[in-house]
Short mmCIF file of N, CA and C in Angstrom, two decimals:
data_model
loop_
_atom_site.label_atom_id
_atom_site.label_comp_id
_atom_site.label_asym_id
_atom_site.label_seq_id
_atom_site.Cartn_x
_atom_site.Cartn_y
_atom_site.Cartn_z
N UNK M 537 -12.00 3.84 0.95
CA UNK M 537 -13.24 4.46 0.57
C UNK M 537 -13.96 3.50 -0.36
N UNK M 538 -15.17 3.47 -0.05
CA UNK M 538 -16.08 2.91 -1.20
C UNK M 538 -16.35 3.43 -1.99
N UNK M 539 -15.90 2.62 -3.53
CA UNK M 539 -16.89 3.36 -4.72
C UNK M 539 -17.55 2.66 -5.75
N UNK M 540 -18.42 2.97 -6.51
CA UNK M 540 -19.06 2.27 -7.31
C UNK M 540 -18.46 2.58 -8.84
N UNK M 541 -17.38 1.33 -9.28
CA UNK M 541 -16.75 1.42 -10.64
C UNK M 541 -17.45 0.66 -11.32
N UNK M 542 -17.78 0.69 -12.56
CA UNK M 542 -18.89 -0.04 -13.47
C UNK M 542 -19.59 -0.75 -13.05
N UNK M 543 -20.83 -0.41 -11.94
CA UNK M 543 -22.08 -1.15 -11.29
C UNK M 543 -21.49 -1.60 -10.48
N UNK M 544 -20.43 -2.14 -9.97
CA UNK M 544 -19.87 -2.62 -8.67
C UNK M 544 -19.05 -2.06 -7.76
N UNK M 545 -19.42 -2.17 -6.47
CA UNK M 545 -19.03 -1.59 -5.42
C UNK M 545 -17.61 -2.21 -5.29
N UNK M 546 -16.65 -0.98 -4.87
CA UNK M 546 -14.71 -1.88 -4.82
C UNK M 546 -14.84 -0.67 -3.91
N UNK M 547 -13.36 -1.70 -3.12
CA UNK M 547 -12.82 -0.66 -2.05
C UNK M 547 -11.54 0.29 -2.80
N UNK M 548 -11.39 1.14 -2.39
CA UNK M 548 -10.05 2.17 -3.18
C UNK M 548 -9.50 2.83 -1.68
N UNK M 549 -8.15 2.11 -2.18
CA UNK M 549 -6.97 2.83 -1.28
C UNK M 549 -6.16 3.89 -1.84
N UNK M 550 -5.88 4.39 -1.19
CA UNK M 550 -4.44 5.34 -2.01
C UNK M 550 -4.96 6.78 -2.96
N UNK M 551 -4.74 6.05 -4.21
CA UNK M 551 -4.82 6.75 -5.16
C UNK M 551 -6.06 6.34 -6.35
N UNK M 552 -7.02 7.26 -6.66
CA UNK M 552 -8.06 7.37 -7.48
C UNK M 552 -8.27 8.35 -8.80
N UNK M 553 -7.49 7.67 -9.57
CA UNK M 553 -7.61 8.91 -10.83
C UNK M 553 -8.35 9.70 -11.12
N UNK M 554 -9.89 9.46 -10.49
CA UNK M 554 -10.77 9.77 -11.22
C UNK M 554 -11.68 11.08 -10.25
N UNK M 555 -10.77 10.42 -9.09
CA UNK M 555 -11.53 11.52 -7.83
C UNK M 555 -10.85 13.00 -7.62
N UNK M 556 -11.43 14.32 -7.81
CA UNK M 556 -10.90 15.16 -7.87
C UNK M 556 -10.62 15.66 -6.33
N UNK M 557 -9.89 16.04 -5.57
CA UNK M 557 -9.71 16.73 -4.50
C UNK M 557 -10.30 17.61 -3.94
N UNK M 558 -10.76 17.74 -2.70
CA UNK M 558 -11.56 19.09 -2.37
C UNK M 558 -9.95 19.62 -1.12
N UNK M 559 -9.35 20.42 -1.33
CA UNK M 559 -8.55 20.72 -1.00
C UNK M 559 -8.56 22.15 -0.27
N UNK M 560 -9.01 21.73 0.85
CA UNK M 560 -9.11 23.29 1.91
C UNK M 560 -7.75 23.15 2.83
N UNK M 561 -7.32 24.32 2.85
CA UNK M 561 -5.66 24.94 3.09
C UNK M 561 -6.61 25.41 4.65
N UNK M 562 -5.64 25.15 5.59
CA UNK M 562 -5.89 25.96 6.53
C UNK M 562 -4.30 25.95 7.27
N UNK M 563 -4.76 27.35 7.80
CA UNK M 563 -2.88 27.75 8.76
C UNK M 563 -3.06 26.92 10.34
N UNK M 564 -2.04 26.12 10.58
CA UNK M 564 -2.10 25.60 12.06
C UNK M 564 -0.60 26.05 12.47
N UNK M 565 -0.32 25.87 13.72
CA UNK M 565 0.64 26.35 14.46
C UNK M 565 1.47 24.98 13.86
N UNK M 566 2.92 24.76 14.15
CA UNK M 566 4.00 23.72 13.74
C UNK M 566 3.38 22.35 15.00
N UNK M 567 2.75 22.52 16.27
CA UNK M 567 2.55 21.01 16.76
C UNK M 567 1.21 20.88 16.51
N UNK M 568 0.44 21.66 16.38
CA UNK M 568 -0.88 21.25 15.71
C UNK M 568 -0.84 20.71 14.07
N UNK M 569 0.22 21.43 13.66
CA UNK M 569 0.07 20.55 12.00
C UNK M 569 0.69 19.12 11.88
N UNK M 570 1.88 19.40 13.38
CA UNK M 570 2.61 18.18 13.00
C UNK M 570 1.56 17.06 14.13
N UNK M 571 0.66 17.50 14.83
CA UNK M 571 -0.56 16.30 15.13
C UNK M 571 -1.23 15.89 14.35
N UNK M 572 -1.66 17.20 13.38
CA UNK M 572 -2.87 16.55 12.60
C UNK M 572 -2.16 15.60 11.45
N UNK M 573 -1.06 15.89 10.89
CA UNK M 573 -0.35 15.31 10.19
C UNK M 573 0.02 13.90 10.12
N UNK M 574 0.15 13.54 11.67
CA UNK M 574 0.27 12.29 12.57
C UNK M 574 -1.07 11.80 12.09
N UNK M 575 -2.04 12.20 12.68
CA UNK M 575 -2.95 11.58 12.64
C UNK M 575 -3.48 11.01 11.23
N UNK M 576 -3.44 12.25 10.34
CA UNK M 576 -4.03 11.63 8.92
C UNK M 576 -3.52 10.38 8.55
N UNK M 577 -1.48 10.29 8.81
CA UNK M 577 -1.13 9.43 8.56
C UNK M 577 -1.62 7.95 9.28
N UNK M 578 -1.72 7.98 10.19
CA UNK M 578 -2.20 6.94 10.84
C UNK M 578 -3.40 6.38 10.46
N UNK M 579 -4.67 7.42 10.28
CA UNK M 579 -5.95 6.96 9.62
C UNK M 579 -5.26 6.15 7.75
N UNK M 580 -4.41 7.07 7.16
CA UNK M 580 -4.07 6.21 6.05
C UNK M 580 -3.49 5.17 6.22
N UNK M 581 -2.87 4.96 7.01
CA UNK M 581 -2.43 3.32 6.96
C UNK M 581 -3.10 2.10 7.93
N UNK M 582 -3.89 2.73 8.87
CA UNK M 582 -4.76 2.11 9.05
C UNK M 582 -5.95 1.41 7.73
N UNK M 583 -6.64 1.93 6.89
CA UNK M 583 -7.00 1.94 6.25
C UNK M 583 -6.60 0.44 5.14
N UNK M 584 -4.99 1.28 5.06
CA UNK M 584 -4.32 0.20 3.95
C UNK M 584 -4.46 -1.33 4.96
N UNK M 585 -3.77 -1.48 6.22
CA UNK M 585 -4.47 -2.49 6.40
C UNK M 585 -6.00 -3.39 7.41
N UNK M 586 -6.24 -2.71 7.15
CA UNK M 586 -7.80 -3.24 6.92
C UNK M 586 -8.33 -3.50 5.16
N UNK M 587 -7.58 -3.14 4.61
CA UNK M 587 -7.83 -3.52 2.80
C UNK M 587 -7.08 -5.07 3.25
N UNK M 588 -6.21 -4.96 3.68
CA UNK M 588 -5.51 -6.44 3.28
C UNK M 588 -5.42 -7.10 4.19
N UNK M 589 -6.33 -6.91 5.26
CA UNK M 589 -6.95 -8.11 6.23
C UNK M 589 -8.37 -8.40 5.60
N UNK M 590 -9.03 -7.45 4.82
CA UNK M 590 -10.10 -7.64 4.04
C UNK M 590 -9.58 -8.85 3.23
N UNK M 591 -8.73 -8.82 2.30
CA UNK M 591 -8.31 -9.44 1.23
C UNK M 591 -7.91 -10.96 1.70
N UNK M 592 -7.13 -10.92 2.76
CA UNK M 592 -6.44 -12.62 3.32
C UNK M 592 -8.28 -12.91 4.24
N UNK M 593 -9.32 -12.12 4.33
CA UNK M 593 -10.65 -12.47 5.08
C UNK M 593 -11.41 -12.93 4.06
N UNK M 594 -10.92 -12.55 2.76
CA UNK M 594 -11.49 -12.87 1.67
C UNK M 594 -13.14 -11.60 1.41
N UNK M 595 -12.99 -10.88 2.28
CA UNK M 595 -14.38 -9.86 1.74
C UNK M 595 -13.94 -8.92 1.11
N UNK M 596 -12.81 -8.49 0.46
CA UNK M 596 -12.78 -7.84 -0.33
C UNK M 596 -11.88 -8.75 -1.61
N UNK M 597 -11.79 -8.06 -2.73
CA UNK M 597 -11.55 -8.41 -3.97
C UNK M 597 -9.52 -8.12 -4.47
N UNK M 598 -8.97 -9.65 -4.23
CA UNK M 598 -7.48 -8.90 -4.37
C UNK M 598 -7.81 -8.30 -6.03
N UNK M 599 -8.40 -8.67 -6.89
CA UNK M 599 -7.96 -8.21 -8.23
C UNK M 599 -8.28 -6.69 -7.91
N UNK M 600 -8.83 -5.83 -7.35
CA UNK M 600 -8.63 -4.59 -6.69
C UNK M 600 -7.39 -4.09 -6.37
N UNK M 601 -6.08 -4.70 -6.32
CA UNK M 601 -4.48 -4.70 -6.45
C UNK M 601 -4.00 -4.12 -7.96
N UNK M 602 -3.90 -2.47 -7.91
CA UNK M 602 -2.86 -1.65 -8.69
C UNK M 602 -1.66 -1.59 -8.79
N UNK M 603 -1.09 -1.42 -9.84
CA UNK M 603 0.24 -1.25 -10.17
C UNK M 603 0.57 -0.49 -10.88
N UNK M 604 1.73 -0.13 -10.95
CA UNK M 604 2.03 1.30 -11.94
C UNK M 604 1.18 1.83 -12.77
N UNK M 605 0.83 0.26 -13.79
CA UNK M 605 -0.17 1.22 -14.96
C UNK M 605 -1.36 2.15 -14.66
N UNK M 606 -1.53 1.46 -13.39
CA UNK M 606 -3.04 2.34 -12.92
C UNK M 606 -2.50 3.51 -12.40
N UNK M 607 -1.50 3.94 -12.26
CA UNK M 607 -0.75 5.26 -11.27
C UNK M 607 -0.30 5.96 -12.98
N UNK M 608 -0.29 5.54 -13.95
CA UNK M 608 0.37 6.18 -15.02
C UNK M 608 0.16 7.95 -15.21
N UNK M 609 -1.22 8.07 -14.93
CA UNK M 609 -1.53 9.01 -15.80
C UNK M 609 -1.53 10.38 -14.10
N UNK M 610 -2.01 9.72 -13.33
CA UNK M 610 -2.44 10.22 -11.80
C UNK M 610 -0.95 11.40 -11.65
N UNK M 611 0.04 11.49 -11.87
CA UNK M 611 1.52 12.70 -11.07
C UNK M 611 1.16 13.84 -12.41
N UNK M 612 0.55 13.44 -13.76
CA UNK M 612 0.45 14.65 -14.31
C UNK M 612 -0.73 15.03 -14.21
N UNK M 613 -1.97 14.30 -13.96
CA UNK M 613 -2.95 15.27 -13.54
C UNK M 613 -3.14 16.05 -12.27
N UNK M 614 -2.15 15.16 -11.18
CA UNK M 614 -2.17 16.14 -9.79
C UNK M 614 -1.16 17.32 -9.93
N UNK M 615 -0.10 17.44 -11.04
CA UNK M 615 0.66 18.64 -10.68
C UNK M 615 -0.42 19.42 -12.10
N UNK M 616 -1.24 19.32 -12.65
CA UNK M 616 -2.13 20.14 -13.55
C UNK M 616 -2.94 20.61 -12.00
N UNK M 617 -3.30 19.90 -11.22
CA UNK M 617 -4.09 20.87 -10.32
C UNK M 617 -3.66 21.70 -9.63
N UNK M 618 -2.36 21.47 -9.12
CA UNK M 618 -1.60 22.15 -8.34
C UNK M 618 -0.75 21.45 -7.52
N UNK M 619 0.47 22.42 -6.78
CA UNK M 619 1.37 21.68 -5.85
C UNK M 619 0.85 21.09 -4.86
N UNK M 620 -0.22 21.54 -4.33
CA UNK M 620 -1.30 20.67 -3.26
C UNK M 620 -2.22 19.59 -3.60
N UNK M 621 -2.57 18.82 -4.85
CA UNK M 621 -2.77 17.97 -5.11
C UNK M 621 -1.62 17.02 -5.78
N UNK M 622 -0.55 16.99 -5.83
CA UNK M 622 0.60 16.91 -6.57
C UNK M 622 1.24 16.33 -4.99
N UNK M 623 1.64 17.48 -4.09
CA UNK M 623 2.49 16.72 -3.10
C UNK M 623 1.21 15.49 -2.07
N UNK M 624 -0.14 15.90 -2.24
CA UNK M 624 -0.78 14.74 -1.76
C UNK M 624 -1.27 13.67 -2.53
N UNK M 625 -0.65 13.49 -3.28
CA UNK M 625 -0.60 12.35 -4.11
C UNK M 625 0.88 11.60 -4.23
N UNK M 626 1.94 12.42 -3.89
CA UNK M 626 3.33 12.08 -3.85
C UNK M 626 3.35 11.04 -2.04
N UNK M 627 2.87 11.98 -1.49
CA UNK M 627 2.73 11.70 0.13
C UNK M 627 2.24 9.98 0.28
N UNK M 628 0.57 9.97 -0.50
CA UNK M 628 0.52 8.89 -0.31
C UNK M 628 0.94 7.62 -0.88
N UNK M 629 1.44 7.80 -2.10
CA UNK M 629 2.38 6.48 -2.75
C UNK M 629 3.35 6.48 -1.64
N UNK M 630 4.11 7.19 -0.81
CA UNK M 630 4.86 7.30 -0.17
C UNK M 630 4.54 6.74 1.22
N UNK M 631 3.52 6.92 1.38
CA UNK M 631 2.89 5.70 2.83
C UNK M 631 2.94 4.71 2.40
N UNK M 632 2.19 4.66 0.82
CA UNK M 632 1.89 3.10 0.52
C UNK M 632 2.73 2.31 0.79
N UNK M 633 4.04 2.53 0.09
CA UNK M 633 5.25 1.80 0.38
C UNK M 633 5.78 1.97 1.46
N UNK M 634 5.87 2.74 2.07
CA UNK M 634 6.26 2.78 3.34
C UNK M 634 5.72 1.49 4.61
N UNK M 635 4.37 1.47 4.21
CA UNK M 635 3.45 0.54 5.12
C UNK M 635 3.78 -0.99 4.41
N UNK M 636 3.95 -0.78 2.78
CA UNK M 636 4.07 -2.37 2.52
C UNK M 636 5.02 -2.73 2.82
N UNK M 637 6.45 -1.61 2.72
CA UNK M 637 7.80 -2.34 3.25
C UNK M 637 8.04 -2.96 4.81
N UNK M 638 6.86 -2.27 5.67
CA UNK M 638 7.10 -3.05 7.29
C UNK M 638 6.19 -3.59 7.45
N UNK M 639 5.51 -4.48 6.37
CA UNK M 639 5.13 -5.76 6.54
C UNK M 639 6.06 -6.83 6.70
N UNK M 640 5.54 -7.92 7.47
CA UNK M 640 6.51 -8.88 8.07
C UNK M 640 6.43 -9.83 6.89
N UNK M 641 7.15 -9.77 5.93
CA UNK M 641 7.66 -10.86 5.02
C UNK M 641 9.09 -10.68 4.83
N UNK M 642 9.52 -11.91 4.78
CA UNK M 642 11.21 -11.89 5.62
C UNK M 642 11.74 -11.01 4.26
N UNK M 643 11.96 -10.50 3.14
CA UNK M 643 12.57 -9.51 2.08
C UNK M 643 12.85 -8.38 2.26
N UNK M 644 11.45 -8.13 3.11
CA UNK M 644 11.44 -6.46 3.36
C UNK M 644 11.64 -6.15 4.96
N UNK M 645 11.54 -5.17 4.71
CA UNK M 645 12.36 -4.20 6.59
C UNK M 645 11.53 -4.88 7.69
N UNK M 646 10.37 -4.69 7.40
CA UNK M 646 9.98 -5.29 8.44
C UNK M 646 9.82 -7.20 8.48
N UNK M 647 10.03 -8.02 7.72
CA UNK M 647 10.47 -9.20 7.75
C UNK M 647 12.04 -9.18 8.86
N UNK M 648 12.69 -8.43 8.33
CA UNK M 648 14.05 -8.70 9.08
C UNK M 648 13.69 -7.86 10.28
N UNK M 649 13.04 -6.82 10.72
CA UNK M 649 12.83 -6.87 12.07
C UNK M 649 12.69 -7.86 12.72
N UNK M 650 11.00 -8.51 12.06
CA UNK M 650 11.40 -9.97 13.14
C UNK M 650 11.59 -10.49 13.00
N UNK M 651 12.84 -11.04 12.29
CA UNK M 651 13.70 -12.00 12.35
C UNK M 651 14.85 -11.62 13.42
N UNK M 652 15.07 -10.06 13.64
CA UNK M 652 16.17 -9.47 14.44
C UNK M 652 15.05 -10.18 16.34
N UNK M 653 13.83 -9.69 16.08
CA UNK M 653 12.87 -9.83 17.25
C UNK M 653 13.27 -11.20 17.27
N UNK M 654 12.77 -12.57 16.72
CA UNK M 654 13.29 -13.91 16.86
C UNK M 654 14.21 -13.76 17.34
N UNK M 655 15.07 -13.66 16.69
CA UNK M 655 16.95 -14.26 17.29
C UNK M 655 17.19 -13.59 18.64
N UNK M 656 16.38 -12.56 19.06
CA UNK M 656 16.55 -11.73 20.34
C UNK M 656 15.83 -12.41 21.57
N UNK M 657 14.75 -13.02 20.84
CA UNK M 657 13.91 -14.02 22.10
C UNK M 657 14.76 -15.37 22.11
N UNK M 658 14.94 -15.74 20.88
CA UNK M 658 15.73 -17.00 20.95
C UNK M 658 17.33 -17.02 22.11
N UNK M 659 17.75 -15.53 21.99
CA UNK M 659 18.79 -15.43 22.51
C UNK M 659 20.17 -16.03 21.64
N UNK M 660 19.95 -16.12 20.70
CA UNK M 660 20.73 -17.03 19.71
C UNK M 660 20.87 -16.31 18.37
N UNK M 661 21.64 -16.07 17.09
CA UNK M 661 21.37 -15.99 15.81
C UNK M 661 20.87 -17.66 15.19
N UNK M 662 20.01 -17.47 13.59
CA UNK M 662 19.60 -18.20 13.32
C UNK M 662 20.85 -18.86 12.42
N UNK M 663 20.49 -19.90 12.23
CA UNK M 663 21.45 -20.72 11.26
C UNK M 663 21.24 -19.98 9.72
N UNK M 664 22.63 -19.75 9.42
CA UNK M 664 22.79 -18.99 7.73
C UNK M 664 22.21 -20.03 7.05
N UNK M 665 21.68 -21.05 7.39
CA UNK M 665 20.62 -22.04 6.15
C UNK M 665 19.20 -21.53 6.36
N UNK M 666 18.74 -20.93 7.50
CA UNK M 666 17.36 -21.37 8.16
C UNK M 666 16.98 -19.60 7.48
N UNK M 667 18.05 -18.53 7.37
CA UNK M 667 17.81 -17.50 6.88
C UNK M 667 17.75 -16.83 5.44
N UNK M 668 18.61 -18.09 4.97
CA UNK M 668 18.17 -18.02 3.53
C UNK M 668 17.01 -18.64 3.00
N UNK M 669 16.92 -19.72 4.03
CA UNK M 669 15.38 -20.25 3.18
C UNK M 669 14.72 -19.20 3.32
N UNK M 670 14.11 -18.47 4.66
CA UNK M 670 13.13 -17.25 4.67
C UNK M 670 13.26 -16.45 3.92
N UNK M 671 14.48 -15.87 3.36
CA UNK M 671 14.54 -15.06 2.07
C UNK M 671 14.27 -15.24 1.48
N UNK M 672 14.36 -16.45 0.89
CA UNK M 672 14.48 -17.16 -0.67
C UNK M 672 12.59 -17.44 -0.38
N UNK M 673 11.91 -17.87 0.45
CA UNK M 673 10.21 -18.36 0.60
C UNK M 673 9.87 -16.43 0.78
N UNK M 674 10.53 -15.33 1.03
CA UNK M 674 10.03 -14.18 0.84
C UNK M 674 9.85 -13.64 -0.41
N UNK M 675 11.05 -13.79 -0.80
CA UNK M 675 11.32 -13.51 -2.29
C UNK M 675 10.47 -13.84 -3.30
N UNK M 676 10.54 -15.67 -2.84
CA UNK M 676 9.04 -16.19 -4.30
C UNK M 676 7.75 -15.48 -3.64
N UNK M 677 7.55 -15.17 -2.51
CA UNK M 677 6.54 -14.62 -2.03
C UNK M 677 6.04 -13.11 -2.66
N UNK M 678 6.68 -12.64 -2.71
CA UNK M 678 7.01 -11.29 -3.42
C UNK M 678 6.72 -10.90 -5.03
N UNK M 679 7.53 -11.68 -5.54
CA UNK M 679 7.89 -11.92 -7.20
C UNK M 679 6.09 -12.91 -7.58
N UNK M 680 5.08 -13.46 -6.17
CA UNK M 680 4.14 -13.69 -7.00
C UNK M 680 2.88 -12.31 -7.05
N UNK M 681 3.41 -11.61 -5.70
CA UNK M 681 2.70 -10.67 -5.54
C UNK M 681 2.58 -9.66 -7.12
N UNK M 682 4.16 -9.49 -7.40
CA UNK M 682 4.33 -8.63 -8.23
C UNK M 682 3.90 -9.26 -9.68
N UNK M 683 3.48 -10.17 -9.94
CA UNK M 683 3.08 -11.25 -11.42
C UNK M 683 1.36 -11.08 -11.36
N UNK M 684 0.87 -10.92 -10.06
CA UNK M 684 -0.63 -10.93 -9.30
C UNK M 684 -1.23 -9.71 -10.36
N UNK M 685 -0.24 -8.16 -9.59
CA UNK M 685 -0.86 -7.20 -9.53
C UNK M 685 0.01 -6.72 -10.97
N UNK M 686 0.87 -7.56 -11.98
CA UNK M 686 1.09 -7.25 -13.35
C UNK M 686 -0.04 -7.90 -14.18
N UNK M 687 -0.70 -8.94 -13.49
CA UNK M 687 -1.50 -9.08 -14.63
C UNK M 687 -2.64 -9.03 -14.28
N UNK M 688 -3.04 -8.46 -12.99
CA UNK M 688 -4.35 -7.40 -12.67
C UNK M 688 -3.98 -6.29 -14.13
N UNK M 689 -3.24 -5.89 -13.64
CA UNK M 689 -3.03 -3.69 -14.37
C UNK M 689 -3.55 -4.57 -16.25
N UNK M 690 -2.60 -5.98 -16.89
CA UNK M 690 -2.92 -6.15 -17.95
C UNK M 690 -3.91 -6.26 -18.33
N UNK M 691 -4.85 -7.01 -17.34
CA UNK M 691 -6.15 -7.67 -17.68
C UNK M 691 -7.00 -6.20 -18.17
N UNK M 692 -6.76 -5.45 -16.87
CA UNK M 692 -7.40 -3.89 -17.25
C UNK M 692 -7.61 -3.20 -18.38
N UNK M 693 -6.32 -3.73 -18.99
CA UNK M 693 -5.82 -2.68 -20.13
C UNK M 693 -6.72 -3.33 -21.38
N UNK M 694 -6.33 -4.59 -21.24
CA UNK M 694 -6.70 -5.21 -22.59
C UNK M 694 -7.97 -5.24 -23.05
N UNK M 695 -8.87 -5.66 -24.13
CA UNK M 695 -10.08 -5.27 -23.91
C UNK M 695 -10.95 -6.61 -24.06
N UNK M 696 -11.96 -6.80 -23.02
CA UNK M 696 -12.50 -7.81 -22.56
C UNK M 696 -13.58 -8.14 -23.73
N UNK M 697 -13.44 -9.77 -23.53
CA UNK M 697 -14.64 -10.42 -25.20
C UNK M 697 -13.74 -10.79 -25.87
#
């Protein structure tokens, strides 16, 4: 979603502290909820990546990358609204990660998928050297992500001037 945070337009995934919920309940039968359910999910992670084909396209802004601190305050104001803003706010941290873990960087689940996909086309396993390097180039890959979006959340905090 687009929004306009201090005069500038940013994209917002996920979670928005600031946005209150319009939360209409309606009764569906168990395969109609579990379609529409499907579906939302799919529009949400669709979403997430198109943020981060935005980001490696360079039209959107990585310093737009949250981390905890920005989630701090967000699980006690959604269970102040209720269990329905509370479990849809639980739900989507719960895609989030879900979608970042089957990204293909060799650390996470979906890295070792295809690495399982490789060695299956190769017809071969890889050499225990050739698989630790990919770990070890995932890993620093990872650990800069997580230094990125720690000192995004700091920069936030601290006060600018």
């Amino acid at each position: 979603m687009l929004r306009k945070l201090e005069g500038v337009e940013r994209w917002i995934i996920g979670v928005d502290p600031e946005l209150r919920l319009q939360i209409i309940t309606t009764r569906l039968s168990f395969p109609d909820a579990l379609t529409e359910s499907v579906r939302r999910n799919v529009q949400s992670a669709t979403l997430i990546f198109q943020f981060l084909r935005g980001i490696i396209e360079r039209r959107m802004s990585a310093r737009s990358l949250d981390g905890r601190s920005a989630l701090r305050n967000c699980p006690g104001e959604a269970a102040r609204e209720g269990p329905s803003a509370f479990t849809h706010l639980m739900s989507m941290v719960s895609l989030n990660l879900a979608v970042f873990n089957l990204l293909p960087i060799p650390i996470l689940d979906g890295g070792v998928v295809l690495l399982l996909l490789i060695e299956m086309l190769m017809r071969r396993d890889l050499s225990l050297s050739v698989k630790e390097a990919v770990f070890k180039l995932g890993f620093v890959f990872l650990m800069i992500v997580v230094v990125f979006v720690l000192y995004n959340d700091i920069t936030k905090v601290l006060p600018s001037g």
